[in-house]
mmCIF file of C-alpha atoms in Angstrom:
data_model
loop_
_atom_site.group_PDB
_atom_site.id
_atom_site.type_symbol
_atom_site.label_atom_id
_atom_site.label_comp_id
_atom_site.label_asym_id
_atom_site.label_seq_id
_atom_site.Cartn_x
_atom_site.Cartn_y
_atom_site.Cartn_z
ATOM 1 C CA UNK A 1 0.000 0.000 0.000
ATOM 2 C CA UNK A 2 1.448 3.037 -0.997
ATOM 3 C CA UNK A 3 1.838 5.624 1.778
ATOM 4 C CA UNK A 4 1.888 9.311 -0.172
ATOM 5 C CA UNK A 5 -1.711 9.647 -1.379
ATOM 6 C CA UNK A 6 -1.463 12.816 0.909
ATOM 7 C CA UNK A 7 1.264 14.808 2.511
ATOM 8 C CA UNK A 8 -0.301 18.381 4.003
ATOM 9 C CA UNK A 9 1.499 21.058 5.355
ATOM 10 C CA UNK A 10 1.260 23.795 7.473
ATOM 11 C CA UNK A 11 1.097 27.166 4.873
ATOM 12 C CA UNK A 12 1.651 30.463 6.656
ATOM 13 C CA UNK A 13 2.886 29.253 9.815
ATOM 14 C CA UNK A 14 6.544 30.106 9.558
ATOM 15 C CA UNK A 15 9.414 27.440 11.275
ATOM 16 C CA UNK A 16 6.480 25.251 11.824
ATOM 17 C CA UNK A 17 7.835 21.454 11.178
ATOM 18 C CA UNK A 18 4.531 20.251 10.983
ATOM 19 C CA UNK A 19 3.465 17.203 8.512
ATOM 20 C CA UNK A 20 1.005 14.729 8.052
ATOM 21 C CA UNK A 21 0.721 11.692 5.572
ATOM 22 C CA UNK A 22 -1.918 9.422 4.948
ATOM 23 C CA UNK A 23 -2.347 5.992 3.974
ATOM 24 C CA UNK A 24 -4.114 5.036 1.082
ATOM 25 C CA UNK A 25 -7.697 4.430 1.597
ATOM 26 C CA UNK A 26 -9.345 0.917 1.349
ATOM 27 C CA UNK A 27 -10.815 -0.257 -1.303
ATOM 28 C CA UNK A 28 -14.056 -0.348 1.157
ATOM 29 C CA UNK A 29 -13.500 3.594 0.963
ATOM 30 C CA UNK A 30 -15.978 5.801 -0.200
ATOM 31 C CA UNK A 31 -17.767 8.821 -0.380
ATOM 32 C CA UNK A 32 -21.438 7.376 0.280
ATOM 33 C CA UNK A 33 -20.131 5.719 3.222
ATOM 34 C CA UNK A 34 -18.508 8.792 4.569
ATOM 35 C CA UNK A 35 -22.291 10.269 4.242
ATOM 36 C CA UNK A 36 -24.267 7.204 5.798
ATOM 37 C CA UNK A 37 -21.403 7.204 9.110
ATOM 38 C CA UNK A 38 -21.637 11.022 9.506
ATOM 39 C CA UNK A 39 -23.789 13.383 7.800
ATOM 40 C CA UNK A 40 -26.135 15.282 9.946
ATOM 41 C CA UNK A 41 -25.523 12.908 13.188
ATOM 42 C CA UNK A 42 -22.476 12.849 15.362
ATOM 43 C CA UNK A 43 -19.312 11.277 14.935
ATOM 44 C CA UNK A 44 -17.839 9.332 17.759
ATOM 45 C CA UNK A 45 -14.080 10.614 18.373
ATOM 46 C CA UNK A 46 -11.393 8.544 20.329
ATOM 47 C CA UNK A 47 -8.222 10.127 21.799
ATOM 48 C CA UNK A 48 -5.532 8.300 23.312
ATOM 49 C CA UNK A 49 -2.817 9.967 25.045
ATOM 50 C CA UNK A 50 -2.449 14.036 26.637
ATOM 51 C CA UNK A 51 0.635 14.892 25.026
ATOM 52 C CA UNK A 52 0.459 17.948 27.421
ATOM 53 C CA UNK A 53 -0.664 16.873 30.673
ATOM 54 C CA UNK A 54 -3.944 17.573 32.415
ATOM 55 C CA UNK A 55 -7.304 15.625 31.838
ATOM 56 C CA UNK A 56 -8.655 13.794 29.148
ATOM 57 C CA UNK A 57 -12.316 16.149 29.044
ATOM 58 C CA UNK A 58 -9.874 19.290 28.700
ATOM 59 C CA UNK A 59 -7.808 17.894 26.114
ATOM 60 C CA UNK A 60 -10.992 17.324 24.508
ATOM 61 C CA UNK A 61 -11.988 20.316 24.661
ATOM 62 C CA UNK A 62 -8.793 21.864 22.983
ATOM 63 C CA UNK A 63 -8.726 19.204 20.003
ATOM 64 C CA UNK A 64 -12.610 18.849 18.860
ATOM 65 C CA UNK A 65 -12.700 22.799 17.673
ATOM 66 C CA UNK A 66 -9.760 21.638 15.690
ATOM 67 C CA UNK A 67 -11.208 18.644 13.457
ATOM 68 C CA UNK A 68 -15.071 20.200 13.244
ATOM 69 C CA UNK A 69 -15.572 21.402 9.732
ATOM 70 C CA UNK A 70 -12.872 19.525 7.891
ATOM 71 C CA UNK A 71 -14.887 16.388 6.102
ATOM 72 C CA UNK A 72 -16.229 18.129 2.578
ATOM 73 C CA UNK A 73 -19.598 17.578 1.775
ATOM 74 C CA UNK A 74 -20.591 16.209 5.563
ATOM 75 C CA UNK A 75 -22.373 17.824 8.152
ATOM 76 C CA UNK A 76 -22.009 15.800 11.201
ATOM 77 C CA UNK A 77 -20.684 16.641 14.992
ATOM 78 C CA UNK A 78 -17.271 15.241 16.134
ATOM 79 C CA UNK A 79 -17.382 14.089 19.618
ATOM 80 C CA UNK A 80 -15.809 12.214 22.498
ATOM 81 C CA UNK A 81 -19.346 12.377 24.136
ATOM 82 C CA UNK A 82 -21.744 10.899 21.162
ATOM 83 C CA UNK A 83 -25.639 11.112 20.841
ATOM 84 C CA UNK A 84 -27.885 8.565 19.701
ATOM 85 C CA UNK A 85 -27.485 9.653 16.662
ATOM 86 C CA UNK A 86 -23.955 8.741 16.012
ATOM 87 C CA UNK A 87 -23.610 5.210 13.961
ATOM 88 C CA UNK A 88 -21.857 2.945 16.881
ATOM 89 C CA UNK A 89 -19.770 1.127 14.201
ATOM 90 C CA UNK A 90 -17.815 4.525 13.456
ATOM 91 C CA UNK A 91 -15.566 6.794 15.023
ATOM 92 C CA UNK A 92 -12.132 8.609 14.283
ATOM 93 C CA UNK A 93 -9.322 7.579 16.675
ATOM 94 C CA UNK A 94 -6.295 9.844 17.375
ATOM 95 C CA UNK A 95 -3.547 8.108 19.391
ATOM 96 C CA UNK A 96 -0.902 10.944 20.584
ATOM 97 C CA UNK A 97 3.053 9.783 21.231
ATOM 98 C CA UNK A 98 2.016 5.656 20.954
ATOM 99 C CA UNK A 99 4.848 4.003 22.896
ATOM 100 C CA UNK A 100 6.528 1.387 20.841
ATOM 101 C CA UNK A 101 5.596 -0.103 17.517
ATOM 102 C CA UNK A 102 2.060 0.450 16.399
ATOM 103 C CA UNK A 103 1.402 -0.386 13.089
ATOM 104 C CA UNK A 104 -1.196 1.768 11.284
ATOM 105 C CA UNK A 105 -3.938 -1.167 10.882
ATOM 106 C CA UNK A 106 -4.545 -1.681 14.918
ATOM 107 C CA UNK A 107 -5.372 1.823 15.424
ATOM 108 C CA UNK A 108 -8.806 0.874 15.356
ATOM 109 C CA UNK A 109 -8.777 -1.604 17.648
ATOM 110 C CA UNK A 110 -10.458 -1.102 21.043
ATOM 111 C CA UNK A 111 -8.569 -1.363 24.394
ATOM 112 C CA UNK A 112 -5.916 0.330 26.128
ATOM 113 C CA UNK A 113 -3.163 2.054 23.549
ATOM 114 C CA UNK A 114 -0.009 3.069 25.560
ATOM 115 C CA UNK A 115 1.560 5.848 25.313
ATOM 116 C CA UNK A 116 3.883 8.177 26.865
ATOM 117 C CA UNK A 117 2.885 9.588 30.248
ATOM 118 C CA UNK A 118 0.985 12.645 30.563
ATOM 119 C CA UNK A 119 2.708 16.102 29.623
ATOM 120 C CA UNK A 120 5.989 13.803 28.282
ATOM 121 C CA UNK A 121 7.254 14.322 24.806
ATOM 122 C CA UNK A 122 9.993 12.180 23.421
ATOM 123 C CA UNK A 123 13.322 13.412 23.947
ATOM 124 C CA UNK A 124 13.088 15.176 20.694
ATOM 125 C CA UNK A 125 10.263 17.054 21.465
ATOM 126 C CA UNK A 126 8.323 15.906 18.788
ATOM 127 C CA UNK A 127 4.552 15.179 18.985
ATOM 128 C CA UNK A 128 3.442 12.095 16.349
ATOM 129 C CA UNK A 129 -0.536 11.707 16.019
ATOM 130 C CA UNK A 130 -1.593 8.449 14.546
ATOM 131 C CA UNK A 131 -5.335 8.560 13.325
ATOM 132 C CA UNK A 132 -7.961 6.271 11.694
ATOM 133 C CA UNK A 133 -11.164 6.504 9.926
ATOM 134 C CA UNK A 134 -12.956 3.395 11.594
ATOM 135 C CA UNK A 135 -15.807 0.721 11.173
ATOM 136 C CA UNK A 136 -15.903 -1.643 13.312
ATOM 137 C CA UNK A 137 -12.309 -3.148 14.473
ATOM 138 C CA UNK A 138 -11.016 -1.838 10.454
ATOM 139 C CA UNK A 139 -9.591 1.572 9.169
ATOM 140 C CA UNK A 140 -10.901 2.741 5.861
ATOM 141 C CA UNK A 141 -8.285 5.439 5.927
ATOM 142 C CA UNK A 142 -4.851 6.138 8.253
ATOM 143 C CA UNK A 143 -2.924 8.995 8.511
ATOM 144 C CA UNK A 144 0.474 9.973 10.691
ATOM 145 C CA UNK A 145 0.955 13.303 11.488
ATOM 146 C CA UNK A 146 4.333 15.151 13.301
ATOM 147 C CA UNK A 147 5.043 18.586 14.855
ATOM 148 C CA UNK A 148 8.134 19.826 16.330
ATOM 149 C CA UNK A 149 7.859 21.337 19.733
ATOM 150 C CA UNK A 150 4.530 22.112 20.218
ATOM 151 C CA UNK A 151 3.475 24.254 23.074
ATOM 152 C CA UNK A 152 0.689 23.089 24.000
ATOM 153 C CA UNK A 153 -3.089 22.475 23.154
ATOM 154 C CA UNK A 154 -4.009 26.171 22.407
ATOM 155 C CA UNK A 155 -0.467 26.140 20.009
ATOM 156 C CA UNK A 156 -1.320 26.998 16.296
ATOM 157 C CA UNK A 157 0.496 24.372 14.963
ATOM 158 C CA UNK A 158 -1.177 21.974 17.214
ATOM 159 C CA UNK A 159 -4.430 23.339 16.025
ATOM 160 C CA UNK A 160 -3.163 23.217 12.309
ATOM 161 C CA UNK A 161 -1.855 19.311 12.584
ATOM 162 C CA UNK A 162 -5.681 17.949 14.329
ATOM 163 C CA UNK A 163 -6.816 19.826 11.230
ATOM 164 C CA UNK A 164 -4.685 18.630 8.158
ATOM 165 C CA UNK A 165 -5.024 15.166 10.116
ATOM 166 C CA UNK A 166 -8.812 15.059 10.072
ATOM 167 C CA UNK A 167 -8.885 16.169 6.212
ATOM 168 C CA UNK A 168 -6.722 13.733 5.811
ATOM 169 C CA UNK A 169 -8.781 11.255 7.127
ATOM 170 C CA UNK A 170 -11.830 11.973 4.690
ATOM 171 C CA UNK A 171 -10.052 11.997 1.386
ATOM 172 C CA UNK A 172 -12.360 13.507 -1.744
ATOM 173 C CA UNK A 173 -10.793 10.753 -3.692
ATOM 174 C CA UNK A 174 -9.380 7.598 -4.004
ATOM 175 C CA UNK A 175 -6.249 7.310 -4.669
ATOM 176 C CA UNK A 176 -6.211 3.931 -6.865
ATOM 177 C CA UNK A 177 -9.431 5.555 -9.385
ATOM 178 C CA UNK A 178 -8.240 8.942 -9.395
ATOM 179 C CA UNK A 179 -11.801 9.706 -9.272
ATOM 180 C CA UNK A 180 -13.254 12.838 -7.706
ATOM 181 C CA UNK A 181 -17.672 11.715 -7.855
ATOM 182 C CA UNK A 182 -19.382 8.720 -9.380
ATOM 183 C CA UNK A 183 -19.864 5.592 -6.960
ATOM 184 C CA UNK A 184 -16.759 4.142 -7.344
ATOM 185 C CA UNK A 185 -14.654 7.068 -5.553
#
């Protein structure tokens, strides 16, 4: 699976090292399904990890603002705290500084995710966000996002990276048709 379909940077924000790049999407991918998951209903969100201490309701707070807005064509609510509305079988995870080796295809799986303690950063400083489009225990889409020395949840960059990560996420396309509307894309 090739791993460029999207790489989306950071315009305007001068010395900001911040990246993202997404997986292809799977072949169970599309548009239609993006619609029957989210549109006008909410969309469960998962975070793992506080990359910058405190609680997880806070960090919450600080990331949602960040992701609302970004799926073209879809109306829907992004939310730790979902509705009856939302479709249980979908939700968008975000796991923050995973410890160890996580391949892209379990970030979808439910249970525990470790990763670094609260408020820690690897030694580099660097914050890595791995994310997932989900159904079920399955991604339809991945994405891997990085950003050098962030400051905190209220940081610009920060902001910037949730964003390019969820529009990442919820590609217009897929990659392997090249295809921007019919049923197959």
């Amino acid at each position: 699976m090739a791993v460029a379909l999207t790489v989306a940077l950071g315009f305007g924000l001068s010395g900001c090292a911040e990246r993202v790049v997404a997986g292809d999407p799977t072949p169970a991918y599309t548009l239609p399904e993006v619609v029957y998951a989210a549109n006008d209903r909410d969309l469960r969100v998962v975070l793992h990890g506080l990359p910058f201490g405190g609680d997880a309701p806070r960090f919450a707070k600080a990331v949602l603002p960040s992701m609302q807005d970004r799926i073209m064509g879809v109306r829907t609510t992004l939310t730790t705290t979902p509705n009856d509305t939302a479709r249980p079988d979908y939700r968008v995870v975000l796991i923050f500084n995973a410890t160890g080796n996580l391949p892209s295809w379990s970030v979808c799986q439910d249970g525990a995710v470790p990763t670094l303690p609260p408020g820690v950063l690897p030694p580099d400083g660097t914050l890595v966000v791995q994310g997932a489009f989900c159904r079920g225990g399955g991604a339809f889409t991945t994405a891997t996002g990085w950003l050098d020395q962030p400051t905190g949840p209220e940081d610009p960059n920060f902001r910037q990276l949730v964003s390019d990560m969820t529009v990442s996420l919820f590609p217009t396309r897929r990659a392997d048709r090249m295809c921007v509307v019919g049923p197959d894309c």
